[in-house]
Short mmCIF file of N, CA and C and ligand atoms in Angstrom, two decimals:
data_model
loop_
_atom_site.label_atom_id
_atom_site.label_comp_id
_atom_site.label_asym_id
_atom_site.label_seq_id
_atom_site.Cartn_x
_atom_site.Cartn_y
_atom_site.Cartn_z
N UNK A 1 29.31 -65.13 -21.01
CA UNK A 1 29.77 -63.76 -20.71
C UNK A 1 28.81 -63.11 -19.72
N UNK A 2 29.38 -62.60 -18.65
CA UNK A 2 28.55 -61.94 -17.64
C UNK A 2 28.34 -60.48 -18.03
N UNK A 3 27.07 -60.08 -18.06
CA UNK A 3 26.76 -58.72 -18.48
C UNK A 3 25.97 -58.01 -17.40
N UNK A 4 26.31 -56.77 -17.15
CA UNK A 4 25.43 -56.02 -16.24
C UNK A 4 24.08 -55.80 -16.92
N UNK A 5 22.99 -55.98 -16.21
CA UNK A 5 21.68 -55.83 -16.82
C UNK A 5 21.06 -54.49 -16.48
N UNK A 6 21.72 -53.75 -15.59
CA UNK A 6 21.20 -52.45 -15.21
C UNK A 6 22.36 -51.48 -15.04
N UNK A 7 22.08 -50.21 -15.24
CA UNK A 7 23.12 -49.19 -15.09
C UNK A 7 22.66 -48.11 -14.12
N UNK A 8 23.63 -47.45 -13.50
CA UNK A 8 23.37 -46.22 -12.75
C UNK A 8 23.46 -45.11 -13.80
N UNK A 9 22.31 -44.58 -14.22
CA UNK A 9 22.23 -43.68 -15.37
C UNK A 9 23.20 -42.51 -15.34
N UNK A 10 23.17 -41.73 -14.25
CA UNK A 10 24.00 -40.53 -14.18
C UNK A 10 25.49 -40.88 -14.16
N UNK A 11 25.84 -41.91 -13.39
CA UNK A 11 27.24 -42.32 -13.31
C UNK A 11 27.71 -42.83 -14.68
N UNK A 12 26.83 -43.56 -15.37
CA UNK A 12 27.15 -44.11 -16.69
C UNK A 12 27.43 -42.98 -17.68
N UNK A 13 26.59 -41.92 -17.62
CA UNK A 13 26.77 -40.78 -18.51
C UNK A 13 28.05 -40.01 -18.17
N UNK A 14 28.26 -39.76 -16.89
CA UNK A 14 29.42 -38.94 -16.48
C UNK A 14 30.74 -39.62 -16.74
N UNK A 15 30.76 -40.94 -16.66
CA UNK A 15 32.02 -41.67 -16.87
C UNK A 15 32.13 -42.17 -18.30
N UNK A 16 31.21 -41.71 -19.18
CA UNK A 16 31.21 -42.13 -20.60
C UNK A 16 31.23 -43.65 -20.72
N UNK A 17 30.33 -44.27 -20.01
CA UNK A 17 30.25 -45.73 -20.01
C UNK A 17 29.89 -46.29 -21.38
N UNK A 18 30.32 -47.50 -21.62
CA UNK A 18 29.97 -48.20 -22.86
C UNK A 18 29.53 -49.61 -22.48
N UNK A 19 28.40 -50.02 -23.00
CA UNK A 19 27.89 -51.35 -22.72
C UNK A 19 27.34 -51.94 -24.01
N UNK A 20 27.86 -53.13 -24.35
CA UNK A 20 27.38 -53.80 -25.56
C UNK A 20 26.76 -55.12 -25.18
N UNK A 21 25.79 -55.56 -25.95
CA UNK A 21 25.21 -56.85 -25.63
C UNK A 21 24.20 -57.26 -26.67
N UNK A 22 23.59 -58.42 -26.40
CA UNK A 22 22.58 -58.95 -27.31
C UNK A 22 21.38 -59.37 -26.48
N UNK A 23 20.21 -59.00 -26.95
CA UNK A 23 18.98 -59.37 -26.26
C UNK A 23 18.12 -60.23 -27.17
N UNK A 24 17.41 -61.19 -26.57
CA UNK A 24 16.41 -61.92 -27.34
C UNK A 24 15.05 -61.74 -26.69
N UNK A 25 14.06 -62.42 -27.21
CA UNK A 25 12.69 -62.17 -26.80
C UNK A 25 12.46 -62.44 -25.31
N UNK A 26 13.26 -63.35 -24.74
CA UNK A 26 13.10 -63.67 -23.32
C UNK A 26 13.29 -62.45 -22.42
N UNK A 27 14.14 -61.53 -22.84
CA UNK A 27 14.39 -60.34 -22.03
C UNK A 27 13.47 -59.19 -22.42
N UNK A 28 12.58 -59.43 -23.37
CA UNK A 28 11.74 -58.35 -23.91
C UNK A 28 10.26 -58.73 -23.85
N UNK A 29 9.69 -58.84 -22.65
CA UNK A 29 8.32 -59.36 -22.50
C UNK A 29 7.24 -58.51 -23.18
N UNK A 30 7.42 -57.20 -23.19
CA UNK A 30 6.37 -56.36 -23.82
C UNK A 30 6.37 -56.54 -25.34
N UNK A 31 7.56 -56.79 -25.88
CA UNK A 31 7.66 -57.05 -27.32
C UNK A 31 6.94 -58.35 -27.65
N UNK A 32 7.13 -59.35 -26.79
CA UNK A 32 6.46 -60.64 -26.98
C UNK A 32 4.95 -60.46 -26.94
N UNK A 33 4.48 -59.62 -26.04
CA UNK A 33 3.03 -59.38 -25.92
C UNK A 33 2.46 -58.65 -27.12
N UNK A 34 3.30 -57.87 -27.80
CA UNK A 34 2.79 -57.07 -28.91
C UNK A 34 2.79 -57.86 -30.21
N UNK A 35 2.94 -59.18 -30.17
CA UNK A 35 2.80 -60.00 -31.36
C UNK A 35 4.10 -60.39 -32.01
N UNK A 36 5.20 -60.07 -31.35
CA UNK A 36 6.51 -60.42 -31.86
C UNK A 36 6.84 -61.83 -31.39
N UNK A 37 7.26 -62.71 -32.32
CA UNK A 37 7.51 -64.10 -31.92
C UNK A 37 8.99 -64.46 -31.93
N UNK A 38 9.84 -63.49 -32.24
CA UNK A 38 11.28 -63.75 -32.22
C UNK A 38 12.03 -62.44 -32.36
N UNK A 39 13.18 -62.36 -31.73
CA UNK A 39 13.98 -61.14 -31.85
C UNK A 39 15.43 -61.45 -31.49
N UNK A 40 16.33 -60.89 -32.25
CA UNK A 40 17.75 -60.90 -31.90
C UNK A 40 18.22 -59.47 -32.09
N UNK A 41 18.57 -58.82 -31.00
CA UNK A 41 18.90 -57.41 -31.08
C UNK A 41 20.24 -57.14 -30.41
N UNK A 42 21.18 -56.69 -31.21
CA UNK A 42 22.47 -56.26 -30.66
C UNK A 42 22.36 -54.78 -30.32
N UNK A 43 22.87 -54.43 -29.15
CA UNK A 43 22.78 -53.02 -28.78
C UNK A 43 24.12 -52.50 -28.30
N UNK A 44 24.29 -51.20 -28.45
CA UNK A 44 25.43 -50.51 -27.86
C UNK A 44 24.87 -49.32 -27.12
N UNK A 45 25.12 -49.28 -25.84
CA UNK A 45 24.66 -48.18 -25.01
C UNK A 45 25.89 -47.39 -24.56
N UNK A 46 25.86 -46.08 -24.81
CA UNK A 46 26.99 -45.26 -24.38
C UNK A 46 26.46 -44.06 -23.60
N UNK A 47 27.27 -43.59 -22.69
CA UNK A 47 26.88 -42.43 -21.90
C UNK A 47 27.74 -41.25 -22.28
N UNK A 48 27.16 -40.06 -22.23
CA UNK A 48 27.97 -38.86 -22.41
C UNK A 48 27.23 -37.63 -21.89
N UNK A 49 27.92 -36.51 -21.98
CA UNK A 49 27.31 -35.23 -21.63
C UNK A 49 27.05 -34.54 -22.97
N UNK A 50 25.78 -34.19 -23.24
CA UNK A 50 25.47 -33.68 -24.57
C UNK A 50 25.84 -32.19 -24.73
N UNK A 51 25.55 -31.64 -25.91
CA UNK A 51 25.95 -30.27 -26.22
C UNK A 51 25.23 -29.24 -25.36
N UNK A 52 24.14 -29.67 -24.71
CA UNK A 52 23.43 -28.78 -23.79
C UNK A 52 23.95 -28.92 -22.36
N UNK A 53 25.00 -29.71 -22.21
CA UNK A 53 25.59 -29.90 -20.89
C UNK A 53 24.83 -30.87 -20.01
N UNK A 54 23.90 -31.62 -20.62
CA UNK A 54 23.08 -32.58 -19.85
C UNK A 54 23.61 -34.00 -20.04
N UNK A 55 23.48 -34.79 -18.98
CA UNK A 55 23.86 -36.20 -19.13
C UNK A 55 22.89 -36.91 -20.05
N UNK A 56 23.39 -37.77 -20.90
CA UNK A 56 22.48 -38.50 -21.78
C UNK A 56 22.99 -39.90 -22.06
N UNK A 57 22.07 -40.72 -22.52
CA UNK A 57 22.40 -42.08 -22.95
C UNK A 57 22.17 -42.14 -24.44
N UNK A 58 23.10 -42.78 -25.13
CA UNK A 58 22.91 -43.01 -26.57
C UNK A 58 22.76 -44.51 -26.78
N UNK A 59 21.78 -44.83 -27.55
CA UNK A 59 21.49 -46.24 -27.75
C UNK A 59 21.44 -46.55 -29.25
N UNK A 60 22.17 -47.56 -29.65
CA UNK A 60 22.11 -48.03 -31.03
C UNK A 60 21.68 -49.50 -30.98
N UNK A 61 20.70 -49.84 -31.79
CA UNK A 61 20.20 -51.21 -31.83
C UNK A 61 20.23 -51.69 -33.27
N UNK A 62 20.68 -52.92 -33.44
CA UNK A 62 20.78 -53.50 -34.77
C UNK A 62 20.39 -54.97 -34.67
N UNK A 63 19.41 -55.38 -35.45
CA UNK A 63 19.01 -56.78 -35.38
C UNK A 63 17.78 -57.03 -36.20
N UNK A 64 16.98 -58.00 -35.78
CA UNK A 64 15.75 -58.26 -36.50
C UNK A 64 14.67 -58.75 -35.54
N UNK A 65 13.44 -58.52 -35.94
CA UNK A 65 12.29 -58.97 -35.15
C UNK A 65 11.38 -59.78 -36.07
N UNK A 66 10.76 -60.81 -35.49
CA UNK A 66 9.82 -61.64 -36.25
C UNK A 66 8.41 -61.27 -35.84
N UNK A 67 7.65 -60.79 -36.83
CA UNK A 67 6.27 -60.37 -36.58
C UNK A 67 5.33 -61.17 -37.46
N UNK A 68 4.03 -60.95 -37.27
CA UNK A 68 3.03 -61.65 -38.08
C UNK A 68 2.64 -60.75 -39.25
N UNK A 69 2.79 -61.25 -40.47
CA UNK A 69 2.41 -60.49 -41.66
C UNK A 69 0.89 -60.27 -41.63
N UNK A 70 0.48 -59.01 -41.79
CA UNK A 70 -0.93 -58.70 -41.70
C UNK A 70 -1.73 -59.05 -42.95
N UNK A 71 -1.03 -59.54 -43.99
CA UNK A 71 -1.74 -60.00 -45.19
C UNK A 71 -1.96 -61.50 -45.16
N UNK A 72 -0.85 -62.25 -44.92
CA UNK A 72 -0.95 -63.70 -45.03
C UNK A 72 -0.88 -64.38 -43.66
N UNK A 73 -0.66 -63.62 -42.60
CA UNK A 73 -0.56 -64.13 -41.23
C UNK A 73 0.63 -65.06 -41.03
N UNK A 74 1.55 -65.07 -41.99
CA UNK A 74 2.78 -65.86 -41.82
C UNK A 74 3.82 -65.03 -41.07
N UNK A 75 4.94 -65.66 -40.78
CA UNK A 75 6.02 -64.94 -40.11
C UNK A 75 6.74 -64.03 -41.09
N UNK A 76 7.08 -62.87 -40.61
CA UNK A 76 7.90 -61.98 -41.43
C UNK A 76 9.03 -61.45 -40.55
N UNK A 77 10.27 -61.66 -41.01
CA UNK A 77 11.44 -61.19 -40.28
C UNK A 77 11.81 -59.81 -40.79
N UNK A 78 11.72 -58.83 -39.93
CA UNK A 78 12.02 -57.48 -40.35
C UNK A 78 13.34 -57.02 -39.74
N UNK A 79 14.22 -56.47 -40.57
CA UNK A 79 15.44 -55.91 -40.00
C UNK A 79 15.10 -54.68 -39.17
N UNK A 80 15.84 -54.48 -38.11
CA UNK A 80 15.55 -53.33 -37.27
C UNK A 80 16.86 -52.64 -36.91
N UNK A 81 16.93 -51.38 -37.21
CA UNK A 81 18.12 -50.61 -36.86
C UNK A 81 17.66 -49.24 -36.37
N UNK A 82 18.12 -48.87 -35.22
CA UNK A 82 17.71 -47.56 -34.71
C UNK A 82 18.81 -46.95 -33.85
N UNK A 83 18.74 -45.64 -33.75
CA UNK A 83 19.62 -44.91 -32.85
C UNK A 83 18.77 -43.93 -32.09
N UNK A 84 19.03 -43.83 -30.80
CA UNK A 84 18.25 -42.92 -29.98
C UNK A 84 19.16 -42.20 -28.99
N UNK A 85 18.76 -41.00 -28.66
CA UNK A 85 19.46 -40.23 -27.62
C UNK A 85 18.45 -39.91 -26.54
N UNK A 86 18.80 -40.23 -25.33
CA UNK A 86 17.90 -40.03 -24.21
C UNK A 86 18.58 -39.13 -23.18
N UNK A 87 18.02 -37.93 -23.02
CA UNK A 87 18.58 -37.02 -22.03
C UNK A 87 18.06 -37.44 -20.66
N UNK A 88 18.96 -37.50 -19.71
CA UNK A 88 18.57 -37.93 -18.36
C UNK A 88 18.06 -36.74 -17.55
N UNK A 89 16.92 -36.92 -16.92
CA UNK A 89 16.35 -35.86 -16.08
C UNK A 89 16.08 -36.44 -14.69
N UNK A 90 15.80 -35.50 -13.74
CA UNK A 90 15.68 -35.96 -12.36
C UNK A 90 14.28 -36.47 -12.01
N UNK A 91 13.27 -36.08 -12.81
CA UNK A 91 11.93 -36.55 -12.47
C UNK A 91 10.93 -36.32 -13.59
N UNK A 92 9.76 -36.93 -13.46
CA UNK A 92 8.69 -36.82 -14.46
C UNK A 92 8.33 -35.37 -14.74
N UNK A 93 8.35 -34.52 -13.68
CA UNK A 93 7.95 -33.12 -13.81
C UNK A 93 8.80 -32.42 -14.87
N UNK A 94 10.07 -32.77 -14.90
CA UNK A 94 10.98 -32.15 -15.85
C UNK A 94 10.64 -32.56 -17.29
N UNK A 95 10.14 -33.77 -17.44
CA UNK A 95 9.74 -34.25 -18.77
C UNK A 95 8.50 -33.48 -19.22
N UNK A 96 7.53 -33.34 -18.32
CA UNK A 96 6.27 -32.64 -18.65
C UNK A 96 6.53 -31.17 -18.95
N UNK A 97 7.44 -30.55 -18.20
CA UNK A 97 7.73 -29.13 -18.37
C UNK A 97 8.40 -28.85 -19.71
N UNK A 98 9.05 -29.84 -20.28
CA UNK A 98 9.86 -29.62 -21.48
C UNK A 98 9.29 -30.34 -22.69
N UNK A 99 7.98 -30.52 -22.75
CA UNK A 99 7.42 -31.35 -23.82
C UNK A 99 7.27 -30.63 -25.15
N UNK A 100 7.76 -29.39 -25.23
CA UNK A 100 7.59 -28.64 -26.47
C UNK A 100 8.78 -28.76 -27.41
N UNK A 101 9.77 -29.57 -27.06
CA UNK A 101 10.86 -29.78 -28.00
C UNK A 101 10.87 -31.27 -28.37
N UNK A 102 11.77 -31.65 -29.26
CA UNK A 102 11.74 -33.05 -29.67
C UNK A 102 12.90 -33.86 -29.08
N UNK A 103 13.36 -33.42 -27.93
CA UNK A 103 14.40 -34.19 -27.23
C UNK A 103 13.72 -35.29 -26.42
N UNK A 104 14.22 -36.50 -26.58
CA UNK A 104 13.67 -37.60 -25.80
C UNK A 104 14.30 -37.60 -24.41
N UNK A 105 13.48 -37.74 -23.38
CA UNK A 105 14.01 -37.70 -22.02
C UNK A 105 13.58 -38.93 -21.25
N UNK A 106 14.41 -39.28 -20.31
CA UNK A 106 14.08 -40.41 -19.46
C UNK A 106 14.55 -40.07 -18.04
N UNK A 107 13.78 -40.51 -17.07
CA UNK A 107 14.14 -40.22 -15.68
C UNK A 107 15.36 -41.07 -15.29
N UNK A 108 16.39 -40.39 -14.79
CA UNK A 108 17.61 -41.08 -14.40
C UNK A 108 17.36 -41.91 -13.15
N UNK A 109 17.95 -43.10 -13.13
CA UNK A 109 17.83 -43.94 -11.94
C UNK A 109 19.17 -44.58 -11.64
N UNK A 110 19.29 -45.12 -10.44
CA UNK A 110 20.53 -45.81 -10.07
C UNK A 110 20.52 -47.24 -10.55
N UNK A 111 19.34 -47.70 -10.99
CA UNK A 111 19.21 -49.09 -11.36
C UNK A 111 18.30 -49.18 -12.60
N UNK A 112 18.81 -48.64 -13.71
CA UNK A 112 18.00 -48.59 -14.94
C UNK A 112 18.21 -49.87 -15.74
N UNK A 113 17.15 -50.56 -16.03
CA UNK A 113 17.24 -51.81 -16.78
C UNK A 113 17.60 -51.53 -18.24
N UNK A 114 18.66 -52.13 -18.68
CA UNK A 114 19.09 -51.93 -20.07
C UNK A 114 18.07 -52.53 -21.04
N UNK A 115 17.52 -53.69 -20.68
CA UNK A 115 16.52 -54.33 -21.55
C UNK A 115 15.29 -53.45 -21.72
N UNK A 116 14.87 -52.77 -20.64
CA UNK A 116 13.69 -51.90 -20.72
C UNK A 116 13.99 -50.70 -21.63
N UNK A 117 15.19 -50.14 -21.51
CA UNK A 117 15.57 -49.02 -22.38
C UNK A 117 15.52 -49.43 -23.85
N UNK A 118 16.10 -50.59 -24.14
CA UNK A 118 16.13 -51.08 -25.51
C UNK A 118 14.70 -51.36 -25.99
N UNK A 119 13.93 -52.03 -25.13
CA UNK A 119 12.56 -52.41 -25.51
C UNK A 119 11.69 -51.19 -25.82
N UNK A 120 11.81 -50.15 -25.00
CA UNK A 120 11.04 -48.91 -25.24
C UNK A 120 11.28 -48.39 -26.65
N UNK A 121 12.56 -48.32 -27.04
CA UNK A 121 12.90 -47.76 -28.35
C UNK A 121 12.47 -48.68 -29.49
N UNK A 122 12.61 -49.98 -29.27
CA UNK A 122 12.25 -50.94 -30.32
C UNK A 122 10.74 -50.89 -30.57
N UNK A 123 9.95 -50.82 -29.50
CA UNK A 123 8.49 -50.77 -29.65
C UNK A 123 8.09 -49.54 -30.47
N UNK A 124 8.75 -48.41 -30.19
CA UNK A 124 8.45 -47.19 -30.96
C UNK A 124 8.79 -47.36 -32.44
N UNK A 125 9.78 -48.19 -32.72
CA UNK A 125 10.27 -48.32 -34.10
C UNK A 125 9.56 -49.39 -34.90
N UNK A 126 8.73 -50.20 -34.25
CA UNK A 126 8.05 -51.28 -34.97
C UNK A 126 7.05 -50.72 -35.97
N UNK A 127 6.88 -51.37 -37.13
CA UNK A 127 5.89 -50.89 -38.09
C UNK A 127 4.47 -51.10 -37.55
N UNK A 128 3.57 -50.18 -37.87
CA UNK A 128 2.17 -50.29 -37.44
C UNK A 128 1.52 -51.52 -38.06
N UNK A 129 1.79 -51.73 -39.35
CA UNK A 129 1.21 -52.87 -40.05
C UNK A 129 2.35 -53.68 -40.67
N UNK A 130 2.88 -54.66 -39.93
CA UNK A 130 3.96 -55.45 -40.48
C UNK A 130 3.49 -56.33 -41.63
N UNK A 131 4.25 -56.39 -42.71
CA UNK A 131 3.91 -57.30 -43.81
C UNK A 131 5.12 -57.61 -44.66
N UNK A 132 5.04 -58.74 -45.39
CA UNK A 132 6.11 -59.11 -46.30
C UNK A 132 6.23 -58.07 -47.39
N UNK A 133 7.46 -57.81 -47.80
CA UNK A 133 7.65 -56.89 -48.91
C UNK A 133 7.04 -57.51 -50.17
N UNK A 134 7.26 -58.81 -50.34
CA UNK A 134 6.66 -59.54 -51.45
C UNK A 134 5.81 -60.64 -50.83
N UNK A 135 4.58 -60.33 -50.58
CA UNK A 135 3.74 -61.26 -49.83
C UNK A 135 3.04 -62.23 -50.76
N UNK A 136 3.06 -63.53 -50.39
CA UNK A 136 2.42 -64.53 -51.25
C UNK A 136 0.89 -64.38 -51.25
N UNK A 137 0.35 -63.76 -50.21
CA UNK A 137 -1.10 -63.54 -50.16
C UNK A 137 -1.54 -62.59 -51.28
N UNK A 138 -0.72 -61.58 -51.57
CA UNK A 138 -1.03 -60.61 -52.62
C UNK A 138 -1.06 -61.30 -53.98
N UNK A 139 -0.08 -62.18 -54.23
CA UNK A 139 -0.02 -62.92 -55.50
C UNK A 139 -1.20 -63.88 -55.59
N UNK A 140 -1.54 -64.51 -54.49
CA UNK A 140 -2.62 -65.48 -54.45
C UNK A 140 -3.97 -64.85 -54.73
N UNK A 141 -4.16 -63.62 -54.28
CA UNK A 141 -5.45 -62.94 -54.45
C UNK A 141 -5.74 -62.66 -55.92
N UNK A 142 -4.68 -62.33 -56.69
CA UNK A 142 -4.87 -62.02 -58.10
C UNK A 142 -5.21 -63.27 -58.91
N UNK A 143 -4.48 -64.36 -58.63
CA UNK A 143 -4.68 -65.59 -59.40
C UNK A 143 -5.68 -66.52 -58.75
N UNK A 144 -6.30 -66.09 -57.68
CA UNK A 144 -7.10 -67.00 -56.87
C UNK A 144 -8.52 -67.21 -57.36
N UNK A 145 -9.03 -66.34 -58.23
CA UNK A 145 -10.43 -66.40 -58.63
C UNK A 145 -10.74 -67.67 -59.42
N UNK A 146 -9.85 -68.02 -60.35
CA UNK A 146 -10.09 -69.19 -61.21
C UNK A 146 -10.23 -70.51 -60.45
N UNK A 147 -9.22 -70.86 -59.66
CA UNK A 147 -9.33 -72.15 -58.97
C UNK A 147 -10.56 -72.24 -58.06
N UNK A 148 -10.91 -71.13 -57.39
CA UNK A 148 -12.02 -71.22 -56.45
C UNK A 148 -13.36 -71.35 -57.20
N UNK A 149 -13.47 -70.70 -58.40
CA UNK A 149 -14.68 -70.84 -59.21
C UNK A 149 -14.80 -72.27 -59.73
N UNK A 150 -13.64 -72.81 -60.11
CA UNK A 150 -13.57 -74.18 -60.58
C UNK A 150 -14.00 -75.15 -59.49
N UNK A 151 -13.50 -74.88 -58.26
CA UNK A 151 -13.85 -75.73 -57.13
C UNK A 151 -15.34 -75.65 -56.84
N UNK A 152 -15.91 -74.47 -56.95
CA UNK A 152 -17.34 -74.28 -56.68
C UNK A 152 -18.16 -75.07 -57.70
N UNK A 153 -17.71 -75.04 -58.96
CA UNK A 153 -18.39 -75.78 -60.02
C UNK A 153 -18.31 -77.29 -59.77
N UNK A 154 -17.12 -77.73 -59.37
CA UNK A 154 -16.91 -79.14 -59.07
C UNK A 154 -17.83 -79.58 -57.93
N UNK A 155 -17.95 -78.73 -56.95
CA UNK A 155 -18.79 -79.04 -55.79
C UNK A 155 -20.26 -79.12 -56.22
N UNK A 156 -20.64 -78.25 -57.14
CA UNK A 156 -22.02 -78.19 -57.64
C UNK A 156 -22.36 -79.48 -58.41
N UNK A 157 -21.40 -79.88 -59.28
CA UNK A 157 -21.58 -81.11 -60.05
C UNK A 157 -21.76 -82.31 -59.14
N UNK A 158 -20.94 -82.32 -58.11
CA UNK A 158 -20.94 -83.43 -57.14
C UNK A 158 -22.34 -83.60 -56.52
N UNK A 159 -22.91 -82.45 -56.12
CA UNK A 159 -24.23 -82.52 -55.47
C UNK A 159 -25.31 -82.98 -56.46
N UNK A 160 -25.18 -82.53 -57.73
CA UNK A 160 -26.17 -82.89 -58.75
C UNK A 160 -26.24 -84.40 -59.00
N UNK A 161 -25.02 -84.98 -59.04
CA UNK A 161 -24.97 -86.41 -59.38
C UNK A 161 -25.16 -87.34 -58.18
N UNK A 162 -25.37 -86.78 -57.04
CA UNK A 162 -25.51 -87.65 -55.87
C UNK A 162 -26.92 -88.23 -55.78
ZN1 ZN B 1 2.73 -62.09 -46.02
#
């Protein structure tokens, strides 16, 4: 399936464009750099004019990302679902001038990369400390004292009899 990888932001918003697709880690280099080793993300990008009369992009992402568990350093697959609204503005100055509200803004372009839009939102949504909900490292730490003391004793005996 051939998919457009970039949109003309203002035209997309004004014509109520709809774009659906799926991205994996190959299209998300910054996510790969941030310790993510796998991702399958379905997205729906729609354009509209919001209640303030401004063009905006709405983005919904649904999928999962594979991160490194900070307890056991194993892989942990985390479900990821987010929705974002991005008001389109003409330049950075407009973003700086309006930083006192909680509306997310992005500079409109004629060639806006869809993968970059998705990646920006996904990075914001990633957990600071990814970990398994039920991590085997946590269970191991509680029951781990006995075997290691036993091993230390065994090692001690070994040296004595040598
Ligand atoms: Zn873990």
